[in-house]
mmCIF file of C-alpha atoms and ligand atoms in Angstrom:
data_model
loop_
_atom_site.group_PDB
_atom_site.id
_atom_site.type_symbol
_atom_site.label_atom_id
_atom_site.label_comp_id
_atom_site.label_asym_id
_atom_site.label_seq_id
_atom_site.Cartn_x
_atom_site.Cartn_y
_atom_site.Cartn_z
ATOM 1 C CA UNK N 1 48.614 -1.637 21.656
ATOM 2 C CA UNK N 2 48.795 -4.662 19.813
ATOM 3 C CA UNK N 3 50.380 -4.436 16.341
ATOM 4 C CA UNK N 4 47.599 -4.598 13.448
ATOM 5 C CA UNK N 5 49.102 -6.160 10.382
ATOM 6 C CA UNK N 6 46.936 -7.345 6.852
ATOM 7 C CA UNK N 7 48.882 -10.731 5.801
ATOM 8 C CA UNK N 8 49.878 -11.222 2.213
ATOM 9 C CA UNK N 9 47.299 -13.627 1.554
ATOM 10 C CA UNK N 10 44.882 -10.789 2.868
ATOM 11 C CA UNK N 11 46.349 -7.822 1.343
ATOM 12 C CA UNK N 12 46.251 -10.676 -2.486
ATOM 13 C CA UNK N 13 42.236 -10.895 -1.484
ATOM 14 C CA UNK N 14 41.397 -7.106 -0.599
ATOM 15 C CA UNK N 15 43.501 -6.384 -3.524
ATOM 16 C CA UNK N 16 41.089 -9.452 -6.244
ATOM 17 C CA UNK N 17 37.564 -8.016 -4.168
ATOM 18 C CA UNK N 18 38.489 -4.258 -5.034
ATOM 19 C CA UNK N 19 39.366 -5.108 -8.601
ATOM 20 C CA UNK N 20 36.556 -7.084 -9.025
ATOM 21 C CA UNK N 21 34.275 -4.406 -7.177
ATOM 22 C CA UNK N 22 35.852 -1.611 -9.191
ATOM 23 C CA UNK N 23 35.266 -4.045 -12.620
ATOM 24 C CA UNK N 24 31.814 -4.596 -11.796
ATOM 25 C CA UNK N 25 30.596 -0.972 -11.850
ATOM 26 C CA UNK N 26 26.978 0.030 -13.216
ATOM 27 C CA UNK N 27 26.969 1.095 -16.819
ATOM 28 C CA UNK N 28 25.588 4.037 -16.659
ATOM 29 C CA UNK N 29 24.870 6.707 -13.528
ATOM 30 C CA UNK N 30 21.521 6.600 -12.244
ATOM 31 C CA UNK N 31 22.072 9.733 -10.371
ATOM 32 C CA UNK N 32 23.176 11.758 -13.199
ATOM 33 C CA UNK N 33 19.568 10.951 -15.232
ATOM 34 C CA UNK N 34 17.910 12.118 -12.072
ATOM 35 C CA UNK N 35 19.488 14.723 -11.968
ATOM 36 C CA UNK N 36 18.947 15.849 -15.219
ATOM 37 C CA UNK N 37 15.249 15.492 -15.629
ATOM 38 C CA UNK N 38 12.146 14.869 -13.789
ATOM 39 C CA UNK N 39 10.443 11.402 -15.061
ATOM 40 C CA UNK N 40 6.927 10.199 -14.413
ATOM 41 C CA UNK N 41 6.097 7.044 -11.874
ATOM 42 C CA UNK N 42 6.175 4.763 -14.756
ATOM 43 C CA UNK N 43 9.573 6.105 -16.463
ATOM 44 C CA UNK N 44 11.163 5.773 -12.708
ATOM 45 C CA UNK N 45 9.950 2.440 -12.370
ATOM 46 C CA UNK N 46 11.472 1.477 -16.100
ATOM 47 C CA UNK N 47 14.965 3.305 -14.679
ATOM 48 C CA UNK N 48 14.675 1.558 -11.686
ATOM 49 C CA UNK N 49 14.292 -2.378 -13.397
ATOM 50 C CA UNK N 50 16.887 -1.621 -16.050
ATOM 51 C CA UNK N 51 18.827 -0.248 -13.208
ATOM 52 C CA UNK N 52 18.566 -3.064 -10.997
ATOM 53 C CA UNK N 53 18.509 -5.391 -14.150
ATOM 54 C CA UNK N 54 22.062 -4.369 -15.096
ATOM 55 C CA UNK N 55 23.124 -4.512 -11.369
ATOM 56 C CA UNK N 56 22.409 -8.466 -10.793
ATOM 57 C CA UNK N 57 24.410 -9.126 -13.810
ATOM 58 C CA UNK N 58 26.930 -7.054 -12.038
ATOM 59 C CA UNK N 59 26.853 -8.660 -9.180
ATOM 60 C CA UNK N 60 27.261 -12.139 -10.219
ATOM 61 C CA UNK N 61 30.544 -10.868 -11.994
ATOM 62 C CA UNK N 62 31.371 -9.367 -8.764
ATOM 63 C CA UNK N 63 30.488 -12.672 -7.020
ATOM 64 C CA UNK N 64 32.489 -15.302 -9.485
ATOM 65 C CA UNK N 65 35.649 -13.372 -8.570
ATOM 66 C CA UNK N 66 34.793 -13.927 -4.695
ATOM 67 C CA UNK N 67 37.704 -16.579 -3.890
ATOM 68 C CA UNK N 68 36.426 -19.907 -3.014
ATOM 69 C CA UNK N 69 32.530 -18.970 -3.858
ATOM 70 C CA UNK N 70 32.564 -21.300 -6.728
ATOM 71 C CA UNK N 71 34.143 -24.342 -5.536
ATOM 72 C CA UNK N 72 30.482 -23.676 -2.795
ATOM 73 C CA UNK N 73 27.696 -25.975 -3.611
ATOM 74 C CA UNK N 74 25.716 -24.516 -7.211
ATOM 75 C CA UNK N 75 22.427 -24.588 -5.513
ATOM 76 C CA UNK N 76 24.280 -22.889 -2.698
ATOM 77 C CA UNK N 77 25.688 -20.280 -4.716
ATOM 78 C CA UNK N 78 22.427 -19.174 -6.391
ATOM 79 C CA UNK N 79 20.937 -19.504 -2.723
ATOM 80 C CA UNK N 80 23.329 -16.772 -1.977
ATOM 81 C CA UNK N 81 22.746 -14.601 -5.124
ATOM 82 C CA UNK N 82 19.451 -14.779 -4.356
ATOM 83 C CA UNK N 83 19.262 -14.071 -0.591
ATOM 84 C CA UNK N 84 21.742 -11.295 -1.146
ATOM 85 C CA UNK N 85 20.904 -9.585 -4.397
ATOM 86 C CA UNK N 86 18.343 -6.903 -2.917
ATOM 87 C CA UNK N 87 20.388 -5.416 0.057
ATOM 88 C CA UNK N 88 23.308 -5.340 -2.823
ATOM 89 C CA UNK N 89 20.930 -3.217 -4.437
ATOM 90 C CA UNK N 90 20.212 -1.232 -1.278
ATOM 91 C CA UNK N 91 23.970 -1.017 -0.667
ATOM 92 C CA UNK N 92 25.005 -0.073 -4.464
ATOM 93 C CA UNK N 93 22.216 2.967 -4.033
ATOM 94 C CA UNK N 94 23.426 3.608 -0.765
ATOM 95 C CA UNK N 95 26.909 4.521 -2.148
ATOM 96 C CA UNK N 96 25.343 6.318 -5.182
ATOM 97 C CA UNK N 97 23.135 8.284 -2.945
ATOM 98 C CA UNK N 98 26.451 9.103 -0.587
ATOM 99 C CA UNK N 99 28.624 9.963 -2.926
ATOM 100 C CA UNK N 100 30.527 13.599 -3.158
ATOM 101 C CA UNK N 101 28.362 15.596 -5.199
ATOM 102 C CA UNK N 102 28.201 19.052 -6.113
ATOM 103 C CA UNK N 103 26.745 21.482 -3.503
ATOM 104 C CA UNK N 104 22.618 21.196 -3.670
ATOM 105 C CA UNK N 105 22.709 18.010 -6.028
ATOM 106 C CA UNK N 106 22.023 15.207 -3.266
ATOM 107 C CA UNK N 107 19.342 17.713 -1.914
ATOM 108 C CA UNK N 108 17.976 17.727 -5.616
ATOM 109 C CA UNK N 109 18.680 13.952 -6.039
ATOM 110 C CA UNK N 110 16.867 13.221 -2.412
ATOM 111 C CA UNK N 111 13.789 15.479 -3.799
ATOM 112 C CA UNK N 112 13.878 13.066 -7.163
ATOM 113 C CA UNK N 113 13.518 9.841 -5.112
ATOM 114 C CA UNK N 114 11.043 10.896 -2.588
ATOM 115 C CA UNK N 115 8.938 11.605 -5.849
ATOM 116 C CA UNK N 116 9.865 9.024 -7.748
ATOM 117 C CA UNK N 117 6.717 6.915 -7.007
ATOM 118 C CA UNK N 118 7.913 4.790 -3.988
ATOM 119 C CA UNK N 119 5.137 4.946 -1.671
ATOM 120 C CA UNK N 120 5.624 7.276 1.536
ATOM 121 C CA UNK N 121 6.037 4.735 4.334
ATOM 122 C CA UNK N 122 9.348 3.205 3.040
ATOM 123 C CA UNK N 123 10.963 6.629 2.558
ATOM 124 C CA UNK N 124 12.114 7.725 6.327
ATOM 125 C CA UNK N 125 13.513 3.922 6.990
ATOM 126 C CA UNK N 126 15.415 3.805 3.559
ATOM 127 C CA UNK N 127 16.751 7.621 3.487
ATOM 128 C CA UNK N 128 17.966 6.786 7.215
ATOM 129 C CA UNK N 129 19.775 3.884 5.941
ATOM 130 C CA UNK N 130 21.296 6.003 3.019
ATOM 131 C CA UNK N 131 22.694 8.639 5.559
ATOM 132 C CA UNK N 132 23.684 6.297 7.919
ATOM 133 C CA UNK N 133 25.855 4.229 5.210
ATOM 134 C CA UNK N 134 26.894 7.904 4.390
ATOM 135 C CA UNK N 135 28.091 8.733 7.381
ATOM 136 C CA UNK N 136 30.644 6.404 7.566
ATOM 137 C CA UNK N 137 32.413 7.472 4.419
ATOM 138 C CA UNK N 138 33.565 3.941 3.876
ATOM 139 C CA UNK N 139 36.794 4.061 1.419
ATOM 140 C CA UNK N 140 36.375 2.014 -1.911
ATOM 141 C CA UNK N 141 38.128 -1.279 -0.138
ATOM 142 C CA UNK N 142 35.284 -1.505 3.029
ATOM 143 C CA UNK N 143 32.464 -0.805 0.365
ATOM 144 C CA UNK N 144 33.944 -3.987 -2.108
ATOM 145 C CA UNK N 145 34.334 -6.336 1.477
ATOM 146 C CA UNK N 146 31.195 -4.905 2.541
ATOM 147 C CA UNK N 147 29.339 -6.522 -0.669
ATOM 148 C CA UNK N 148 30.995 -9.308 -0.039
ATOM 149 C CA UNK N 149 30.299 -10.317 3.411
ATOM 150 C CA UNK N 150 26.434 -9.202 2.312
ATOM 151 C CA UNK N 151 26.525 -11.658 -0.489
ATOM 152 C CA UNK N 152 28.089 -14.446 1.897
ATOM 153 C CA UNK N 153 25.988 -14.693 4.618
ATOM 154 C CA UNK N 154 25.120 -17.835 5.474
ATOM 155 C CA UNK N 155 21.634 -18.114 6.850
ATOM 156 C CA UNK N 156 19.800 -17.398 3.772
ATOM 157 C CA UNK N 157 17.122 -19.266 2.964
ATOM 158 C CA UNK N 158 17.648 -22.770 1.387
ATOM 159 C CA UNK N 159 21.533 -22.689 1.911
ATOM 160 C CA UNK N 160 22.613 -26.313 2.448
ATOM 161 C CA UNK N 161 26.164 -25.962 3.578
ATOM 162 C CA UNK N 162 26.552 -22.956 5.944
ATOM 163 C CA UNK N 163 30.076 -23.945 7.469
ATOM 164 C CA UNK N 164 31.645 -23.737 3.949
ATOM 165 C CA UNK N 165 29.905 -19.869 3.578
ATOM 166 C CA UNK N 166 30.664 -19.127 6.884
ATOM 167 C CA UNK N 167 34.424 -19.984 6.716
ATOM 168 C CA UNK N 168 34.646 -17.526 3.357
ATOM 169 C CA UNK N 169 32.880 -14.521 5.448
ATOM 170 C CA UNK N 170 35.023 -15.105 8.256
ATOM 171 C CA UNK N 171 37.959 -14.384 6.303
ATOM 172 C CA UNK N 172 36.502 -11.628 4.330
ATOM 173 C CA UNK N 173 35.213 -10.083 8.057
ATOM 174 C CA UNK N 174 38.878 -10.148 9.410
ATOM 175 C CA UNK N 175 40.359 -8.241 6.895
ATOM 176 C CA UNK N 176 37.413 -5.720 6.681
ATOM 177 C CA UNK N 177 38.256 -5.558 10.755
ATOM 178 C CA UNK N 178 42.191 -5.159 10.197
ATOM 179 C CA UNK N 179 41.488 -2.636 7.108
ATOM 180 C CA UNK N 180 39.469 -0.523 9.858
ATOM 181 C CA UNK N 181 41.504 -0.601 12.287
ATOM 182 C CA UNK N 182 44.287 0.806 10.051
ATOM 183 C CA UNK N 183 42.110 3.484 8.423
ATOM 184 C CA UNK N 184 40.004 4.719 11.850
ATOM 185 C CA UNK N 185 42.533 4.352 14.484
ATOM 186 C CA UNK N 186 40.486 7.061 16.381
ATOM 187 C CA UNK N 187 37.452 5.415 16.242
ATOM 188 C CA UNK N 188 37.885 1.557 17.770
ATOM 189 C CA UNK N 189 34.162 0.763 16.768
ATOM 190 C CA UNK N 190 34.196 1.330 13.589
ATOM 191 C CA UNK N 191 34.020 -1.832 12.670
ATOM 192 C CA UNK N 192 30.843 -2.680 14.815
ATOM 193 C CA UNK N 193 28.870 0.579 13.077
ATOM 194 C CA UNK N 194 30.356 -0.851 9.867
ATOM 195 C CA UNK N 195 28.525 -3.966 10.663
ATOM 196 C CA UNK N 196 25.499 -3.060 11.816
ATOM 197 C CA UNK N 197 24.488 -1.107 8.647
ATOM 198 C CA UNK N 198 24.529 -5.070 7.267
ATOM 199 C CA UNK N 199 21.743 -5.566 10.267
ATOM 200 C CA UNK N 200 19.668 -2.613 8.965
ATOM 201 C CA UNK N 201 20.234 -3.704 5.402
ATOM 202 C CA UNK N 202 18.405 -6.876 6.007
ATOM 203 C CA UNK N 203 14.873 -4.887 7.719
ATOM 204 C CA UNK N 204 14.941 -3.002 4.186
ATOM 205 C CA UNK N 205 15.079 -6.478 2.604
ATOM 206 C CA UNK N 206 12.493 -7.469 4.738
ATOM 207 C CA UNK N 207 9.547 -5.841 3.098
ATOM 208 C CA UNK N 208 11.262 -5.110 -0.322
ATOM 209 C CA UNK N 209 7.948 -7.379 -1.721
ATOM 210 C CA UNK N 210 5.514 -4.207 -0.944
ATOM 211 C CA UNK N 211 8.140 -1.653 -1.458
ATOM 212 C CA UNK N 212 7.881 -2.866 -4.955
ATOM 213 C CA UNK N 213 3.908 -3.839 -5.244
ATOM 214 C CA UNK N 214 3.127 0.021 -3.697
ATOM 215 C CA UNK N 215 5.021 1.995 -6.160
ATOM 216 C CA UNK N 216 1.760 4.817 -7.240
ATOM 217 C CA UNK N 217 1.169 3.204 -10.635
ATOM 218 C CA UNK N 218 -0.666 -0.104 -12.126
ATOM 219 C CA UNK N 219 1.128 -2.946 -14.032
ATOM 220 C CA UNK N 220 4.313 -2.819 -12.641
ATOM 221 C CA UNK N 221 6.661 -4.813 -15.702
ATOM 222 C CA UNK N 222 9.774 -6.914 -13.813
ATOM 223 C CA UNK N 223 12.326 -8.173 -16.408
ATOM 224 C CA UNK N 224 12.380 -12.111 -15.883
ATOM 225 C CA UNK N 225 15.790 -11.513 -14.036
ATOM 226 C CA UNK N 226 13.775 -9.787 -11.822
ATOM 227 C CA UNK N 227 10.943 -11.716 -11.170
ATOM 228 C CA UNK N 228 13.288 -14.474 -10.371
ATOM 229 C CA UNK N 229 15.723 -12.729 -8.178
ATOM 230 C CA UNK N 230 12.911 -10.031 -6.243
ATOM 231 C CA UNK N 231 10.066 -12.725 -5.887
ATOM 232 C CA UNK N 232 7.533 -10.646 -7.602
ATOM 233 C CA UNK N 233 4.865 -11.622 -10.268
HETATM 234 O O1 9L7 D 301 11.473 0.651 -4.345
HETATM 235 C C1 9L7 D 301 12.621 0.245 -4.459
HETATM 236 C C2 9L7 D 301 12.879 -1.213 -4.397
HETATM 237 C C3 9L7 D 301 13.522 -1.868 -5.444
HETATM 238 C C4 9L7 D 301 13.757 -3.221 -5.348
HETATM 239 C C5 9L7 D 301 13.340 -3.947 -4.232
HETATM 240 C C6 9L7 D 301 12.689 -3.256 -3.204
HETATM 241 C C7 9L7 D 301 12.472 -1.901 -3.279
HETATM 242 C C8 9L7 D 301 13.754 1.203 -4.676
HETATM 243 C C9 9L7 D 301 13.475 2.526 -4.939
HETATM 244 C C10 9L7 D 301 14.518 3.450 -5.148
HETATM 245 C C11 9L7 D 301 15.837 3.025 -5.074
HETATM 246 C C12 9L7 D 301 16.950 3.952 -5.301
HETATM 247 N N1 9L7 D 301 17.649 4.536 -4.329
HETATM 248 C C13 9L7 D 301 18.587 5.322 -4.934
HETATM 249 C C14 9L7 D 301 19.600 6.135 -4.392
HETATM 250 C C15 9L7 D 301 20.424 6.837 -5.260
HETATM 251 C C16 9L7 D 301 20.253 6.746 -6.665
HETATM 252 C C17 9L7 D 301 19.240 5.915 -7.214
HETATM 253 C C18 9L7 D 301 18.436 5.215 -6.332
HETATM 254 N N2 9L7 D 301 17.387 4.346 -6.508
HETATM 255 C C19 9L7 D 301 16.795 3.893 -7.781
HETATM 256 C C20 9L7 D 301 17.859 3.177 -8.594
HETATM 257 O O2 9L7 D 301 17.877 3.235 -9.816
HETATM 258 N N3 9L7 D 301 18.799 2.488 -7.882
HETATM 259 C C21 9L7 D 301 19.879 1.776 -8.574
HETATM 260 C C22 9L7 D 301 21.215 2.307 -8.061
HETATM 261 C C23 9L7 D 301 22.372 1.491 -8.627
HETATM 262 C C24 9L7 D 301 22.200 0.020 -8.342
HETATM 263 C C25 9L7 D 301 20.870 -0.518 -8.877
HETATM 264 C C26 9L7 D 301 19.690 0.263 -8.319
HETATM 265 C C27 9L7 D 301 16.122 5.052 -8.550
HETATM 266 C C28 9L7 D 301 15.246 4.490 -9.680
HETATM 267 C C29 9L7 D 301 14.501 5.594 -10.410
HETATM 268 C C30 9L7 D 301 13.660 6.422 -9.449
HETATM 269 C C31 9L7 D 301 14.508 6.987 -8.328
HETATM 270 C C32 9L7 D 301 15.287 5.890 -7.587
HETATM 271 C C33 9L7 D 301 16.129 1.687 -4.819
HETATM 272 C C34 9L7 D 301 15.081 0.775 -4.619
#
Protein backbone atom coordinates (compact mmCIF):
# COMPACT_ATOMS: atom_id res chain seq x y z
CA UNK A 1 0.00 0.00 0.00
CA UNK A 2 1.88 2.86 -0.95
CA UNK A 3 1.93 5.75 1.55
CA UNK A 4 -0.43 8.77 0.34
CA UNK A 5 0.95 12.01 1.63
CA UNK A 6 -0.42 15.94 0.52
CA UNK A 7 3.05 18.02 0.43
CA UNK A 8 3.21 21.37 2.12
CA UNK A 9 3.13 23.21 -0.96
CA UNK A 10 -0.19 21.17 -1.62
CA UNK A 11 -1.74 21.22 1.67
CA UNK A 12 -0.63 25.85 1.28
CA UNK A 13 -2.84 25.47 -2.20
CA UNK A 14 -5.93 23.26 -0.99
CA UNK A 15 -5.77 25.41 1.99
CA UNK A 16 -5.75 29.37 -0.64
CA UNK A 17 -8.59 27.31 -3.18
CA UNK A 18 -10.91 26.51 -0.07
CA UNK A 19 -10.56 30.00 1.31
CA UNK A 20 -11.05 31.48 -1.77
CA UNK A 21 -14.04 28.99 -2.60
CA UNK A 22 -15.51 29.55 0.84
CA UNK A 23 -14.93 33.70 0.19
CA UNK A 24 -16.58 33.56 -3.00
CA UNK A 25 -20.01 32.31 -1.86
CA UNK A 26 -23.40 33.57 -3.55
CA UNK A 27 -25.02 36.43 -1.74
CA UNK A 28 -28.01 35.28 -1.17
CA UNK A 29 -29.67 31.45 -1.26
CA UNK A 30 -31.47 30.70 -4.28
CA UNK A 31 -32.94 27.69 -2.73
CA UNK A 32 -34.36 29.34 0.20
CA UNK A 33 -36.59 31.92 -2.28
CA UNK A 34 -37.77 28.77 -3.94
CA UNK A 35 -38.61 27.46 -1.32
CA UNK A 36 -40.53 30.04 0.01
CA UNK A 37 -42.77 30.98 -2.84
CA UNK A 38 -43.90 29.90 -6.15
CA UNK A 39 -42.79 32.62 -8.96
CA UNK A 40 -44.05 32.90 -12.50
CA UNK A 41 -41.70 31.93 -15.77
CA UNK A 42 -40.68 35.45 -16.02
CA UNK A 43 -39.84 36.09 -12.13
CA UNK A 44 -37.69 32.62 -12.39
CA UNK A 45 -35.99 33.77 -15.30
CA UNK A 46 -35.18 37.38 -13.43
CA UNK A 47 -33.90 34.96 -10.25
CA UNK A 48 -32.12 32.96 -12.47
CA UNK A 49 -29.92 36.12 -14.40
CA UNK A 50 -29.41 37.94 -11.12
CA UNK A 51 -28.48 34.59 -9.85
CA UNK A 52 -26.09 33.72 -12.38
CA UNK A 53 -25.18 37.52 -12.67
CA UNK A 54 -23.84 37.58 -9.10
CA UNK A 55 -22.17 34.12 -9.64
CA UNK A 56 -19.64 35.24 -12.61
CA UNK A 57 -18.57 38.02 -10.45
CA UNK A 58 -18.02 35.30 -7.98
CA UNK A 59 -16.24 33.34 -9.92
CA UNK A 60 -13.70 35.62 -11.22
CA UNK A 61 -12.91 36.36 -7.43
CA UNK A 62 -12.70 32.73 -7.05
CA UNK A 63 -10.47 32.55 -10.18
CA UNK A 64 -7.84 35.61 -9.32
CA UNK A 65 -6.98 33.66 -6.16
CA UNK A 66 -6.23 30.44 -8.43
CA UNK A 67 -2.23 30.43 -8.01
CA UNK A 68 -0.44 31.09 -11.15
CA UNK A 69 -3.84 31.93 -13.26
CA UNK A 70 -2.81 35.46 -13.58
CA UNK A 71 0.70 35.40 -14.51
CA UNK A 72 -1.51 33.05 -17.82
CA UNK A 73 -1.85 35.02 -20.94
CA UNK A 74 -5.03 37.95 -20.39
CA UNK A 75 -6.71 36.80 -23.48
CA UNK A 76 -6.08 33.35 -22.08
CA UNK A 77 -7.53 34.00 -18.86
CA UNK A 78 -10.84 35.46 -20.13
CA UNK A 79 -10.71 32.41 -22.68
CA UNK A 80 -10.96 30.38 -19.59
CA UNK A 81 -13.65 32.46 -17.73
CA UNK A 82 -15.48 32.20 -20.58
CA UNK A 83 -15.23 28.51 -21.59
CA UNK A 84 -15.76 27.64 -17.97
CA UNK A 85 -18.31 30.02 -16.54
CA UNK A 86 -21.56 27.90 -17.45
CA UNK A 87 -20.62 24.37 -16.08
CA UNK A 88 -19.45 26.63 -12.86
CA UNK A 89 -22.91 27.53 -12.91
CA UNK A 90 -24.08 23.95 -13.40
CA UNK A 91 -21.65 22.88 -10.65
CA UNK A 92 -22.55 25.85 -8.06
CA UNK A 93 -26.46 24.57 -8.58
CA UNK A 94 -25.38 21.21 -8.42
CA UNK A 95 -24.11 21.71 -4.81
CA UNK A 96 -27.13 23.94 -3.95
CA UNK A 97 -29.46 21.38 -5.26
CA UNK A 98 -27.36 18.53 -3.10
CA UNK A 99 -27.12 20.07 -0.18
CA UNK A 100 -28.57 18.63 3.38
CA UNK A 101 -31.90 19.95 3.57
CA UNK A 102 -34.72 19.43 5.71
CA UNK A 103 -36.82 16.26 5.10
CA UNK A 104 -39.32 16.99 1.89
CA UNK A 105 -37.51 20.39 0.95
CA UNK A 106 -35.28 19.06 -2.08
CA UNK A 107 -38.51 17.13 -3.14
CA UNK A 108 -40.28 20.66 -2.91
CA UNK A 109 -37.18 22.46 -4.37
CA UNK A 110 -36.98 19.64 -7.37
CA UNK A 111 -40.94 20.36 -7.94
CA UNK A 112 -39.92 24.37 -8.10
CA UNK A 113 -37.34 23.82 -10.89
CA UNK A 114 -39.12 21.38 -13.01
CA UNK A 115 -41.76 24.31 -13.09
CA UNK A 116 -39.73 26.96 -13.21
CA UNK A 117 -40.07 27.47 -17.02
CA UNK A 118 -37.05 25.43 -18.34
CA UNK A 119 -38.42 23.57 -21.12
CA UNK A 120 -39.04 19.67 -20.53
CA UNK A 121 -36.28 18.08 -22.60
CA UNK A 122 -33.33 19.49 -20.53
CA UNK A 123 -34.87 18.39 -17.22
CA UNK A 124 -34.04 14.39 -17.01
CA UNK A 125 -30.22 15.13 -18.33
CA UNK A 126 -29.70 18.09 -15.80
CA UNK A 127 -31.62 16.50 -12.62
CA UNK A 128 -29.35 13.29 -13.43
CA UNK A 129 -26.38 15.40 -13.28
CA UNK A 130 -27.61 17.05 -9.95
CA UNK A 131 -28.02 13.53 -8.27
CA UNK A 132 -25.13 12.20 -9.64
CA UNK A 133 -22.86 15.24 -8.26
CA UNK A 134 -25.04 14.42 -5.12
CA UNK A 135 -24.16 11.23 -4.77
CA UNK A 136 -20.77 11.69 -4.22
CA UNK A 137 -21.14 13.94 -1.22
CA UNK A 138 -17.96 15.70 -2.17
CA UNK A 139 -16.53 17.53 1.16
CA UNK A 140 -16.10 21.42 0.82
CA UNK A 141 -12.16 20.91 -0.32
CA UNK A 142 -13.10 18.43 -3.66
CA UNK A 143 -16.06 20.90 -4.49
CA UNK A 144 -13.37 24.25 -4.33
CA UNK A 145 -10.58 21.86 -6.58
CA UNK A 146 -13.40 20.68 -8.49
CA UNK A 147 -14.18 24.46 -9.72
CA UNK A 148 -10.94 24.80 -10.26
CA UNK A 149 -9.86 22.13 -12.52
CA UNK A 150 -13.43 23.13 -14.43
CA UNK A 151 -12.25 26.64 -14.80
CA UNK A 152 -8.65 25.39 -16.00
CA UNK A 153 -9.20 23.25 -18.64
CA UNK A 154 -7.29 23.81 -21.36
CA UNK A 155 -9.02 23.06 -24.61
CA UNK A 156 -11.45 25.79 -24.54
CA UNK A 157 -12.02 27.57 -27.34
CA UNK A 158 -9.51 30.33 -28.39
CA UNK A 159 -6.93 29.38 -25.59
CA UNK A 160 -3.48 30.20 -27.01
CA UNK A 161 -1.17 28.63 -24.52
CA UNK A 162 -2.54 25.25 -23.33
CA UNK A 163 0.82 23.85 -21.75
CA UNK A 164 0.86 26.80 -19.26
CA UNK A 165 -3.15 25.80 -18.26
CA UNK A 166 -2.43 22.41 -18.39
CA UNK A 167 0.59 22.48 -15.99
CA UNK A 168 -1.83 24.54 -13.30
CA UNK A 169 -4.66 21.65 -13.64
CA UNK A 170 -2.19 19.08 -13.30
CA UNK A 171 -1.27 20.24 -10.02
CA UNK A 172 -4.67 21.11 -8.90
CA UNK A 173 -5.75 17.25 -10.26
CA UNK A 174 -3.01 15.63 -7.99
CA UNK A 175 -4.02 17.00 -4.95
CA UNK A 176 -7.81 16.53 -5.67
CA UNK A 177 -6.43 12.66 -6.32
CA UNK A 178 -4.29 12.56 -2.95
CA UNK A 179 -7.30 14.46 -1.01
CA UNK A 180 -9.50 11.35 -2.27
CA UNK A 181 -7.55 8.93 -1.60
CA UNK A 182 -7.29 10.10 2.05
CA UNK A 183 -11.02 10.77 2.47
CA UNK A 184 -12.48 7.40 0.42
CA UNK A 185 -9.96 4.85 1.23
CA UNK A 186 -12.81 2.29 0.58
CA UNK A 187 -13.61 3.41 -2.59
CA UNK A 188 -10.18 3.49 -4.96
CA UNK A 189 -12.25 5.14 -7.87
CA UNK A 190 -13.39 7.81 -6.45
CA UNK A 191 -11.42 9.92 -8.06
CA UNK A 192 -12.37 8.65 -11.65
CA UNK A 193 -16.41 9.17 -10.71
CA UNK A 194 -15.17 12.50 -9.31
CA UNK A 195 -13.91 13.21 -12.72
CA UNK A 196 -16.26 12.14 -14.88
CA UNK A 197 -19.07 14.37 -13.46
CA UNK A 198 -16.50 17.19 -15.20
CA UNK A 199 -17.24 14.97 -18.60
CA UNK A 200 -21.03 15.22 -18.05
CA UNK A 201 -20.71 18.84 -17.04
CA UNK A 202 -19.45 19.75 -20.41
CA UNK A 203 -22.79 17.80 -22.52
CA UNK A 204 -24.93 20.27 -20.21
CA UNK A 205 -22.70 23.07 -21.54
CA UNK A 206 -23.16 21.81 -24.76
CA UNK A 207 -26.63 22.99 -25.51
CA UNK A 208 -26.85 25.62 -22.65
CA UNK A 209 -27.68 28.17 -25.95
CA UNK A 210 -31.37 26.48 -26.25
CA UNK A 211 -31.64 25.64 -22.66
CA UNK A 212 -31.75 29.34 -22.36
CA UNK A 213 -33.69 30.44 -25.80
CA UNK A 214 -36.63 27.59 -24.73
CA UNK A 215 -37.41 28.84 -21.36
CA UNK A 216 -41.82 29.08 -21.86
CA UNK A 217 -41.83 32.87 -22.06
CA UNK A 218 -40.97 35.75 -24.81
CA UNK A 219 -38.19 38.41 -24.42
CA UNK A 220 -35.90 36.73 -22.42
CA UNK A 221 -33.65 40.04 -20.74
CA UNK A 222 -29.66 38.80 -20.22
CA UNK A 223 -27.70 41.38 -18.13
CA UNK A 224 -24.69 42.45 -20.49
CA UNK A 225 -22.48 40.14 -18.21
CA UNK A 226 -24.52 37.67 -19.50
CA UNK A 227 -24.81 38.16 -22.95
CA UNK A 228 -21.10 38.26 -23.01
CA UNK A 229 -20.27 35.29 -20.93
CA UNK A 230 -23.60 32.78 -22.18
CA UNK A 231 -23.41 33.84 -25.96
CA UNK A 232 -26.96 34.87 -26.12
CA UNK A 233 -28.60 37.99 -27.77
O1 LIG B 1 -31.83 26.99 -17.87
C1 LIG B 1 -30.81 27.12 -17.20
C2 LIG B 1 -29.58 27.61 -17.85
C3 LIG B 1 -28.93 28.75 -17.38
C4 LIG B 1 -27.77 29.18 -18.00
C5 LIG B 1 -27.26 28.49 -19.10
C6 LIG B 1 -27.94 27.36 -19.55
C7 LIG B 1 -29.08 26.91 -18.92
C8 LIG B 1 -30.82 26.81 -15.73
C9 LIG B 1 -32.02 26.56 -15.11
C10 LIG B 1 -32.07 26.27 -13.73
C11 LIG B 1 -30.89 26.22 -13.00
C12 LIG B 1 -30.89 25.93 -11.56
N1 LIG B 1 -30.63 24.74 -11.04
C13 LIG B 1 -30.73 24.87 -9.68
C14 LIG B 1 -30.54 23.94 -8.64
C15 LIG B 1 -30.72 24.36 -7.33
C16 LIG B 1 -31.09 25.70 -7.04
C17 LIG B 1 -31.27 26.64 -8.08
C18 LIG B 1 -31.08 26.21 -9.38
N2 LIG B 1 -31.17 26.83 -10.60
C19 LIG B 1 -31.53 28.24 -10.87
C20 LIG B 1 -30.51 29.14 -10.20
O2 LIG B 1 -30.83 30.23 -9.74
N3 LIG B 1 -29.23 28.66 -10.13
C21 LIG B 1 -28.18 29.45 -9.48
C22 LIG B 1 -27.58 28.62 -8.35
C23 LIG B 1 -26.37 29.33 -7.75
C24 LIG B 1 -25.35 29.67 -8.80
C25 LIG B 1 -25.95 30.52 -9.93
C26 LIG B 1 -27.15 29.84 -10.56
C27 LIG B 1 -32.98 28.55 -10.47
C28 LIG B 1 -33.41 29.91 -11.06
C29 LIG B 1 -34.86 30.22 -10.75
C30 LIG B 1 -35.78 29.11 -11.24
C31 LIG B 1 -35.38 27.77 -10.66
C32 LIG B 1 -33.91 27.44 -10.95
C33 LIG B 1 -29.67 26.48 -13.62
C34 LIG B 1 -29.64 26.78 -14.99
Amino acid sequence: KEKIEITKEQQALMKIILDAYNRHQIPQDVAKKLLQDQYSAEENFLLLTEMATSQVQVLVEFTKNIPGFLSLDHEDQIALLKGSAVEAMFLRSAQVFSRKMPKGHTEVLEARIRKSGISEEFMTPMFNFYKSIGELHMVQEEQALLTAITILTPDRPHVKDQHAVERLQESMLDVLRKLCALQHPQEPQYFARLLGRLTELRTLNHYHTEMLTSWRMNDHKFTPLLCEIWDVQ
